[in-house]
Structure formats: C-alpha cells, structure tokens
JSON list of C-alpha atoms in Angstrom, two decimals:
[
{"chain": "A", "resi": 1, "resn": "UNK", "atom": "CA", "xyz": [6.83, 17.69, 11.39]},
{"chain": "A", "resi": 2, "resn": "UNK", "atom": "CA", "xyz": [9.17, 20.61, 11.02]},
{"chain": "A", "resi": 3, "resn": "UNK", "atom": "CA", "xyz": [9.78, 23.35, 13.54]},
{"chain": "A", "resi": 4, "resn": "UNK", "atom": "CA", "xyz": [11.66, 26.58, 13.62]},
{"chain": "A", "resi": 5, "resn": "UNK", "atom": "CA", "xyz": [12.73, 26.08, 17.21]},
{"chain": "A", "resi": 6, "resn": "UNK", "atom": "CA", "xyz": [9.37, 25.91, 18.94]},
{"chain": "A", "resi": 7, "resn": "UNK", "atom": "CA", "xyz": [8.07, 22.44, 19.78]},
{"chain": "A", "resi": 8, "resn": "UNK", "atom": "CA", "xyz": [5.41, 21.06, 17.45]},
{"chain": "A", "resi": 9, "resn": "UNK", "atom": "CA", "xyz": [2.75, 19.22, 19.39]},
{"chain": "A", "resi": 10, "resn": "UNK", "atom": "CA", "xyz": [0.12, 16.66, 18.37]},
{"chain": "A", "resi": 11, "resn": "UNK", "atom": "CA", "xyz": [-2.30, 15.54, 21.06]},
{"chain": "A", "resi": 12, "resn": "UNK", "atom": "CA", "xyz": [-4.98, 12.96, 20.28]},
{"chain": "A", "resi": 13, "resn": "UNK", "atom": "CA", "xyz": [-7.61, 11.65, 22.67]},
{"chain": "A", "resi": 14, "resn": "UNK", "atom": "CA", "xyz": [-9.92, 8.81, 21.66]},
{"chain": "A", "resi": 15, "resn": "UNK", "atom": "CA", "xyz": [-12.93, 7.76, 23.72]},
{"chain": "A", "resi": 16, "resn": "UNK", "atom": "CA", "xyz": [-14.87, 4.56, 23.09]},
{"chain": "A", "resi": 17, "resn": "UNK", "atom": "CA", "xyz": [-18.23, 4.01, 24.75]},
{"chain": "A", "resi": 18, "resn": "UNK", "atom": "CA", "xyz": [-19.90, 0.70, 25.61]},
{"chain": "A", "resi": 19, "resn": "UNK", "atom": "CA", "xyz": [-19.47, -2.04, 22.96]},
{"chain": "A", "resi": 20, "resn": "UNK", "atom": "CA", "xyz": [-17.60, 0.37, 20.68]},
{"chain": "A", "resi": 21, "resn": "UNK", "atom": "CA", "xyz": [-14.65, -0.57, 18.47]},
{"chain": "A", "resi": 22, "resn": "UNK", "atom": "CA", "xyz": [-12.05, 2.10, 17.72]},
{"chain": "A", "resi": 23, "resn": "UNK", "atom": "CA", "xyz": [-9.48, 1.66, 14.97]},
{"chain": "A", "resi": 24, "resn": "UNK", "atom": "CA", "xyz": [-6.70, 4.27, 14.88]},
{"chain": "A", "resi": 25, "resn": "UNK", "atom": "CA", "xyz": [-4.54, 3.74, 11.79]},
{"chain": "A", "resi": 26, "resn": "UNK", "atom": "CA", "xyz": [-2.94, 7.07, 10.85]},
{"chain": "A", "resi": 27, "resn": "UNK", "atom": "CA", "xyz": [-0.25, 7.62, 8.25]},
{"chain": "A", "resi": 28, "resn": "UNK", "atom": "CA", "xyz": [3.26, 7.74, 9.65]},
{"chain": "A", "resi": 29, "resn": "UNK", "atom": "CA", "xyz": [4.62, 10.88, 11.31]},
{"chain": "A", "resi": 30, "resn": "UNK", "atom": "CA", "xyz": [7.71, 12.11, 9.47]},
{"chain": "A", "resi": 31, "resn": "UNK", "atom": "CA", "xyz": [10.09, 14.17, 11.56]},
{"chain": "A", "resi": 32, "resn": "UNK", "atom": "CA", "xyz": [12.25, 16.45, 9.44]},
{"chain": "A", "resi": 33, "resn": "UNK", "atom": "CA", "xyz": [15.82, 16.88, 10.56]},
{"chain": "A", "resi": 34, "resn": "UNK", "atom": "CA", "xyz": [15.88, 19.49, 13.33]},
{"chain": "A", "resi": 35, "resn": "UNK", "atom": "CA", "xyz": [12.24, 19.02, 14.33]},
{"chain": "A", "resi": 36, "resn": "UNK", "atom": "CA", "xyz": [11.30, 19.37, 17.96]},
{"chain": "A", "resi": 37, "resn": "UNK", "atom": "CA", "xyz": [8.07, 17.44, 18.42]},
{"chain": "A", "resi": 38, "resn": "UNK", "atom": "CA", "xyz": [5.79, 15.95, 21.02]},
{"chain": "A", "resi": 39, "resn": "UNK", "atom": "CA", "xyz": [3.21, 13.32, 20.00]},
{"chain": "A", "resi": 40, "resn": "UNK", "atom": "CA", "xyz": [0.73, 11.96, 22.52]},
{"chain": "A", "resi": 41, "resn": "UNK", "atom": "CA", "xyz": [-2.14, 9.52, 22.22]},
{"chain": "A", "resi": 42, "resn": "UNK", "atom": "CA", "xyz": [-4.63, 8.82, 25.00]},
{"chain": "A", "resi": 43, "resn": "UNK", "atom": "CA", "xyz": [-7.28, 6.12, 24.59]},
{"chain": "A", "resi": 44, "resn": "UNK", "atom": "CA", "xyz": [-10.19, 5.91, 27.05]},
{"chain": "A", "resi": 45, "resn": "UNK", "atom": "CA", "xyz": [-12.21, 2.71, 26.74]},
{"chain": "A", "resi": 46, "resn": "UNK", "atom": "CA", "xyz": [-15.51, 1.75, 28.34]},
{"chain": "A", "resi": 47, "resn": "UNK", "atom": "CA", "xyz": [-15.56, -1.61, 30.12]},
{"chain": "A", "resi": 48, "resn": "UNK", "atom": "CA", "xyz": [-16.45, -3.63, 27.00]},
{"chain": "A", "resi": 49, "resn": "UNK", "atom": "CA", "xyz": [-14.97, -1.38, 24.28]},
{"chain": "A", "resi": 50, "resn": "UNK", "atom": "CA", "xyz": [-12.16, -2.46, 21.97]},
{"chain": "A", "resi": 51, "resn": "UNK", "atom": "CA", "xyz": [-9.18, -0.66, 20.48]},
{"chain": "A", "resi": 52, "resn": "UNK", "atom": "CA", "xyz": [-6.84, -1.47, 17.61]},
{"chain": "A", "resi": 53, "resn": "UNK", "atom": "CA", "xyz": [-4.33, 1.20, 16.66]},
{"chain": "A", "resi": 54, "resn": "UNK", "atom": "CA", "xyz": [-0.83, 1.99, 15.58]},
{"chain": "A", "resi": 55, "resn": "UNK", "atom": "CA", "xyz": [1.61, 4.84, 15.55]},
{"chain": "A", "resi": 56, "resn": "UNK", "atom": "CA", "xyz": [4.51, 4.81, 13.10]},
{"chain": "A", "resi": 57, "resn": "UNK", "atom": "CA", "xyz": [7.35, 7.35, 13.10]},
{"chain": "A", "resi": 58, "resn": "UNK", "atom": "CA", "xyz": [9.98, 8.03, 10.45]},
{"chain": "A", "resi": 59, "resn": "UNK", "atom": "CA", "xyz": [13.01, 9.95, 11.70]},
{"chain": "A", "resi": 60, "resn": "UNK", "atom": "CA", "xyz": [14.08, 12.11, 8.75]},
{"chain": "A", "resi": 61, "resn": "UNK", "atom": "CA", "xyz": [12.88, 12.18, 5.16]},
{"chain": "A", "resi": 62, "resn": "UNK", "atom": "CA", "xyz": [14.52, 8.94, 4.11]},
{"chain": "A", "resi": 63, "resn": "UNK", "atom": "CA", "xyz": [13.47, 9.15, 0.43]},
{"chain": "A", "resi": 64, "resn": "UNK", "atom": "CA", "xyz": [15.80, 12.16, 0.09]},
{"chain": "A", "resi": 65, "resn": "UNK", "atom": "CA", "xyz": [18.49, 10.58, 2.30]},
{"chain": "A", "resi": 66, "resn": "UNK", "atom": "CA", "xyz": [17.76, 12.98, 5.14]},
{"chain": "A", "resi": 67, "resn": "UNK", "atom": "CA", "xyz": [18.53, 11.64, 8.60]},
{"chain": "A", "resi": 68, "resn": "UNK", "atom": "CA", "xyz": [17.41, 12.89, 12.00]},
{"chain": "A", "resi": 69, "resn": "UNK", "atom": "CA", "xyz": [20.72, 14.38, 13.15]},
{"chain": "A", "resi": 70, "resn": "UNK", "atom": "CA", "xyz": [19.33, 17.12, 15.38]},
{"chain": "A", "resi": 71, "resn": "UNK", "atom": "CA", "xyz": [16.08, 17.86, 17.17]},
{"chain": "A", "resi": 72, "resn": "UNK", "atom": "CA", "xyz": [14.01, 15.66, 19.43]},
{"chain": "A", "resi": 73, "resn": "UNK", "atom": "CA", "xyz": [10.84, 13.63, 19.72]},
{"chain": "A", "resi": 74, "resn": "UNK", "atom": "CA", "xyz": [8.88, 13.02, 22.90]},
{"chain": "A", "resi": 75, "resn": "UNK", "atom": "CA", "xyz": [6.12, 10.46, 22.45]},
{"chain": "A", "resi": 76, "resn": "UNK", "atom": "CA", "xyz": [3.54, 8.96, 24.78]},
{"chain": "A", "resi": 77, "resn": "UNK", "atom": "CA", "xyz": [0.74, 6.40, 24.68]},
{"chain": "A", "resi": 78, "resn": "UNK", "atom": "CA", "xyz": [-1.75, 5.97, 27.53]},
{"chain": "A", "resi": 79, "resn": "UNK", "atom": "CA", "xyz": [-4.48, 3.32, 27.34]},
{"chain": "A", "resi": 80, "resn": "UNK", "atom": "CA", "xyz": [-7.26, 3.35, 29.96]},
{"chain": "A", "resi": 81, "resn": "UNK", "atom": "CA", "xyz": [-10.28, 1.15, 30.64]},
{"chain": "A", "resi": 82, "resn": "UNK", "atom": "CA", "xyz": [-12.92, 2.63, 32.96]},
{"chain": "A", "resi": 83, "resn": "UNK", "atom": "CA", "xyz": [-10.37, 5.26, 34.07]},
{"chain": "A", "resi": 84, "resn": "UNK", "atom": "CA", "xyz": [-7.88, 2.57, 35.09]},
{"chain": "A", "resi": 85, "resn": "UNK", "atom": "CA", "xyz": [-4.50, 2.67, 33.34]},
{"chain": "A", "resi": 86, "resn": "UNK", "atom": "CA", "xyz": [-3.92, -0.55, 31.36]},
{"chain": "A", "resi": 87, "resn": "UNK", "atom": "CA", "xyz": [-0.79, 0.40, 29.48]},
{"chain": "A", "resi": 88, "resn": "UNK", "atom": "CA", "xyz": [1.53, 3.36, 29.08]},
{"chain": "A", "resi": 89, "resn": "UNK", "atom": "CA", "xyz": [4.77, 3.99, 27.30]},
{"chain": "A", "resi": 90, "resn": "UNK", "atom": "CA", "xyz": [7.11, 6.90, 26.80]},
{"chain": "A", "resi": 91, "resn": "UNK", "atom": "CA", "xyz": [9.75, 7.46, 24.17]},
{"chain": "A", "resi": 92, "resn": "UNK", "atom": "CA", "xyz": [12.42, 10.14, 24.00]},
{"chain": "A", "resi": 93, "resn": "UNK", "atom": "CA", "xyz": [14.49, 10.31, 20.83]},
{"chain": "A", "resi": 94, "resn": "UNK", "atom": "CA", "xyz": [17.24, 12.89, 20.37]},
{"chain": "A", "resi": 95, "resn": "UNK", "atom": "CA", "xyz": [18.55, 13.39, 16.86]},
{"chain": "A", "resi": 96, "resn": "UNK", "atom": "CA", "xyz": [22.10, 12.37, 16.08]},
{"chain": "A", "resi": 97, "resn": "UNK", "atom": "CA", "xyz": [22.71, 10.49, 19.31]},
{"chain": "A", "resi": 98, "resn": "UNK", "atom": "CA", "xyz": [24.53, 7.18, 19.52]},
{"chain": "A", "resi": 99, "resn": "UNK", "atom": "CA", "xyz": [21.49, 5.76, 21.29]},
{"chain": "A", "resi": 100, "resn": "UNK", "atom": "CA", "xyz": [19.58, 5.67, 17.99]},
{"chain": "A", "resi": 101, "resn": "UNK", "atom": "CA", "xyz": [22.30, 3.40, 16.59]},
{"chain": "A", "resi": 102, "resn": "UNK", "atom": "CA", "xyz": [22.14, 1.06, 19.58]},
{"chain": "A", "resi": 103, "resn": "UNK", "atom": "CA", "xyz": [20.78, -2.43, 19.07]},
{"chain": "A", "resi": 104, "resn": "UNK", "atom": "CA", "xyz": [18.75, -1.89, 22.23]},
{"chain": "A", "resi": 105, "resn": "UNK", "atom": "CA", "xyz": [16.86, 1.02, 20.66]},
{"chain": "A", "resi": 106, "resn": "UNK", "atom": "CA", "xyz": [16.59, 1.49, 16.87]},
{"chain": "A", "resi": 107, "resn": "UNK", "atom": "CA", "xyz": [19.73, -0.28, 15.65]},
{"chain": "A", "resi": 108, "resn": "UNK", "atom": "CA", "xyz": [20.27, 2.52, 13.12]},
{"chain": "A", "resi": 109, "resn": "UNK", "atom": "CA", "xyz": [16.87, 2.14, 11.44]},
{"chain": "A", "resi": 110, "resn": "UNK", "atom": "CA", "xyz": [14.98, 5.40, 10.89]},
{"chain": "A", "resi": 111, "resn": "UNK", "atom": "CA", "xyz": [11.46, 3.94, 11.31]},
{"chain": "A", "resi": 112, "resn": "UNK", "atom": "CA", "xyz": [9.75, 2.58, 14.40]},
{"chain": "A", "resi": 113, "resn": "UNK", "atom": "CA", "xyz": [6.18, 1.84, 15.34]},
{"chain": "A", "resi": 114, "resn": "UNK", "atom": "CA", "xyz": [3.87, 0.48, 17.99]},
{"chain": "A", "resi": 115, "resn": "UNK", "atom": "CA", "xyz": [0.62, -1.41, 17.51]},
{"chain": "A", "resi": 116, "resn": "UNK", "atom": "CA", "xyz": [-1.69, -1.75, 20.52]},
{"chain": "A", "resi": 117, "resn": "UNK", "atom": "CA", "xyz": [-4.76, -3.98, 20.79]},
{"chain": "A", "resi": 118, "resn": "UNK", "atom": "CA", "xyz": [-7.15, -4.06, 23.74]},
{"chain": "A", "resi": 119, "resn": "UNK", "atom": "CA", "xyz": [-10.55, -5.52, 24.49]},
{"chain": "A", "resi": 120, "resn": "UNK", "atom": "CA", "xyz": [-10.28, -9.02, 23.06]},
{"chain": "A", "resi": 121, "resn": "UNK", "atom": "CA", "xyz": [-8.48, -12.00, 24.52]},
{"chain": "A", "resi": 122, "resn": "UNK", "atom": "CA", "xyz": [-5.58, -13.19, 22.39]},
{"chain": "A", "resi": 123, "resn": "UNK", "atom": "CA", "xyz": [-5.36, -16.97, 22.33]},
{"chain": "A", "resi": 124, "resn": "UNK", "atom": "CA", "xyz": [-2.07, -18.83, 22.45]},
{"chain": "A", "resi": 125, "resn": "UNK", "atom": "CA", "xyz": [-2.63, -19.89, 18.82]},
{"chain": "A", "resi": 126, "resn": "UNK", "atom": "CA", "xyz": [-3.12, -16.30, 17.63]},
{"chain": "A", "resi": 127, "resn": "UNK", "atom": "CA", "xyz": [-0.09, -15.15, 19.61]},
{"chain": "A", "resi": 128, "resn": "UNK", "atom": "CA", "xyz": [2.04, -17.91, 18.05]},
{"chain": "A", "resi": 129, "resn": "UNK", "atom": "CA", "xyz": [0.81, -16.99, 14.56]},
{"chain": "A", "resi": 130, "resn": "UNK", "atom": "CA", "xyz": [1.65, -13.33, 15.18]},
{"chain": "A", "resi": 131, "resn": "UNK", "atom": "CA", "xyz": [5.11, -14.22, 16.44]},
{"chain": "A", "resi": 132, "resn": "UNK", "atom": "CA", "xyz": [5.69, -16.30, 13.29]},
{"chain": "A", "resi": 133, "resn": "UNK", "atom": "CA", "xyz": [4.59, -13.47, 10.97]},
{"chain": "A", "resi": 134, "resn": "UNK", "atom": "CA", "xyz": [7.19, -12.31, 8.47]},
{"chain": "A", "resi": 135, "resn": "UNK", "atom": "CA", "xyz": [8.56, -8.79, 8.95]},
{"chain": "A", "resi": 136, "resn": "UNK", "atom": "CA", "xyz": [10.38, -7.82, 5.75]},
{"chain": "A", "resi": 137, "resn": "UNK", "atom": "CA", "xyz": [12.27, -4.54, 5.87]},
{"chain": "A", "resi": 138, "resn": "UNK", "atom": "CA", "xyz": [12.77, -4.63, 9.61]},
{"chain": "A", "resi": 139, "resn": "UNK", "atom": "CA", "xyz": [12.28, -6.41, 12.89]},
{"chain": "A", "resi": 140, "resn": "UNK", "atom": "CA", "xyz": [8.98, -7.08, 14.60]},
{"chain": "A", "resi": 141, "resn": "UNK", "atom": "CA", "xyz": [7.87, -8.52, 17.91]},
{"chain": "A", "resi": 142, "resn": "UNK", "atom": "CA", "xyz": [4.66, -8.93, 19.87]},
{"chain": "A", "resi": 143, "resn": "UNK", "atom": "CA", "xyz": [3.94, -9.13, 23.59]},
{"chain": "A", "resi": 144, "resn": "UNK", "atom": "CA", "xyz": [0.69, -10.25, 25.21]},
{"chain": "A", "resi": 145, "resn": "UNK", "atom": "CA", "xyz": [-0.09, -8.55, 28.50]},
{"chain": "A", "resi": 146, "resn": "UNK", "atom": "CA", "xyz": [-3.14, -9.33, 30.67]},
{"chain": "A", "resi": 147, "resn": "UNK", "atom": "CA", "xyz": [-5.47, -6.86, 28.89]},
{"chain": "A", "resi": 148, "resn": "UNK", "atom": "CA", "xyz": [-3.38, -5.51, 26.01]},
{"chain": "A", "resi": 149, "resn": "UNK", "atom": "CA", "xyz": [-1.27, -6.91, 23.19]},
{"chain": "A", "resi": 150, "resn": "UNK", "atom": "CA", "xyz": [1.57, -4.71, 21.93]},
{"chain": "A", "resi": 151, "resn": "UNK", "atom": "CA", "xyz": [3.57, -5.20, 18.74]},
{"chain": "A", "resi": 152, "resn": "UNK", "atom": "CA", "xyz": [6.63, -3.25, 17.73]},
{"chain": "A", "resi": 153, "resn": "UNK", "atom": "CA", "xyz": [8.47, -2.60, 14.49]},
{"chain": "A", "resi": 154, "resn": "UNK", "atom": "CA", "xyz": [11.88, -1.11, 13.84]},
{"chain": "A", "resi": 155, "resn": "UNK", "atom": "CA", "xyz": [13.54, -0.89, 10.46]},
{"chain": "A", "resi": 156, "resn": "UNK", "atom": "CA", "xyz": [13.92, 1.08, 7.27]},
{"chain": "A", "resi": 157, "resn": "UNK", "atom": "CA", "xyz": [10.42, 1.48, 5.86]},
{"chain": "A", "resi": 158, "resn": "UNK", "atom": "CA", "xyz": [7.13, 2.99, 7.01]},
{"chain": "A", "resi": 159, "resn": "UNK", "atom": "CA", "xyz": [5.40, 0.94, 4.33]},
{"chain": "A", "resi": 160, "resn": "UNK", "atom": "CA", "xyz": [6.95, -2.23, 5.74]},
{"chain": "A", "resi": 161, "resn": "UNK", "atom": "CA", "xyz": [5.80, -1.25, 9.23]},
{"chain": "A", "resi": 162, "resn": "UNK", "atom": "CA", "xyz": [2.21, -0.73, 8.01]},
{"chain": "A", "resi": 163, "resn": "UNK", "atom": "CA", "xyz": [2.27, -4.05, 6.15]},
{"chain": "A", "resi": 164, "resn": "UNK", "atom": "CA", "xyz": [3.64, -5.93, 9.17]},
{"chain": "A", "resi": 165, "resn": "UNK", "atom": "CA", "xyz": [1.02, -4.42, 11.50]},
{"chain": "A", "resi": 166, "resn": "UNK", "atom": "CA", "xyz": [-1.80, -5.03, 9.01]},
{"chain": "A", "resi": 167, "resn": "UNK", "atom": "CA", "xyz": [-0.74, -8.68, 8.69]},
{"chain": "A", "resi": 168, "resn": "UNK", "atom": "CA", "xyz": [-0.87, -9.07, 12.46]}
]
C-alpha cells in the first residue's frame, strides 16, 4: 500500500454457510513508508462452518532497506459464528514510533502476522505440537481459546511467517 495522504482502505468480508470450509491465505500486505492504511477482515460463520486464515503485514519494503518511519496502519479482525462475536482484535501501528521497537510489540521486526482457526476442536496433543513448531526468522506463538485458535508471528520475513503458519 502507498498513499498520497488519503487513507488506503481494504475491507474483506467472508461468509461461510452450513458445513462450509473457508481458507483465507492472501499474500502479505506491504506498507510503503508513509502509507496511511486501514485493513479489516470480517468472517461470518454458520454454526458448523470452519475457517482457517492468516493476515501477514510487512512494514516497509525490506528488500530495498525501506523502513516504516512515517504513516500508520489500522487493522481489525472480527470472527463471528451465528452472529455472535467469537474473536476480535485491533492493531494500530504508527510509523517511526518507539513502540514498534518495544519487545512487547514488534521488537524491531518489520513483519507480523496472525493466523486464526475456528470450527474444529484443537486437542491438547495438536496444541503441544504447534507450540513446539520451529519458527525460523522470527518468533511464533499459539493460543487456544474456547472456539478459536490464534497464532502469531513477528520477525524479519514474510516468507518465514507464511512457512511457520503453513507448518502449523
């Protein structure tokens, strides 16, 4: 994404009917330095539908050593089952801020991603295997909630994020 001052906006809504399986595996979003962007994903699932999807963001064009020193990203994910909210998250990233260097946020890495899975029960054994999965090129973690499992990546490589999520 690049913008000349106006906010670029990407809004995606996915709906899955009964017994459907939706996989949402887009290429990473690359925010050019100075971009002002809003990315939102809404997933509406029927009672017995399943979802497996990720969203990966690269702050700056890292192959040309560009960093995200100005601009902003506002990102949201809302996951519903039968019109009941199962999971939501919000992210606000401002280019060039010290927060992006913080170990609590991105720890200086320009790439982050979220993988969400809903509709299938994750056993303790699968959760343990996911937590033991190697995450070269970054850091990964997974959390199992009552109806959703969420994995995260932060690091230096969109390719590494895709590989980590695919391995999960």
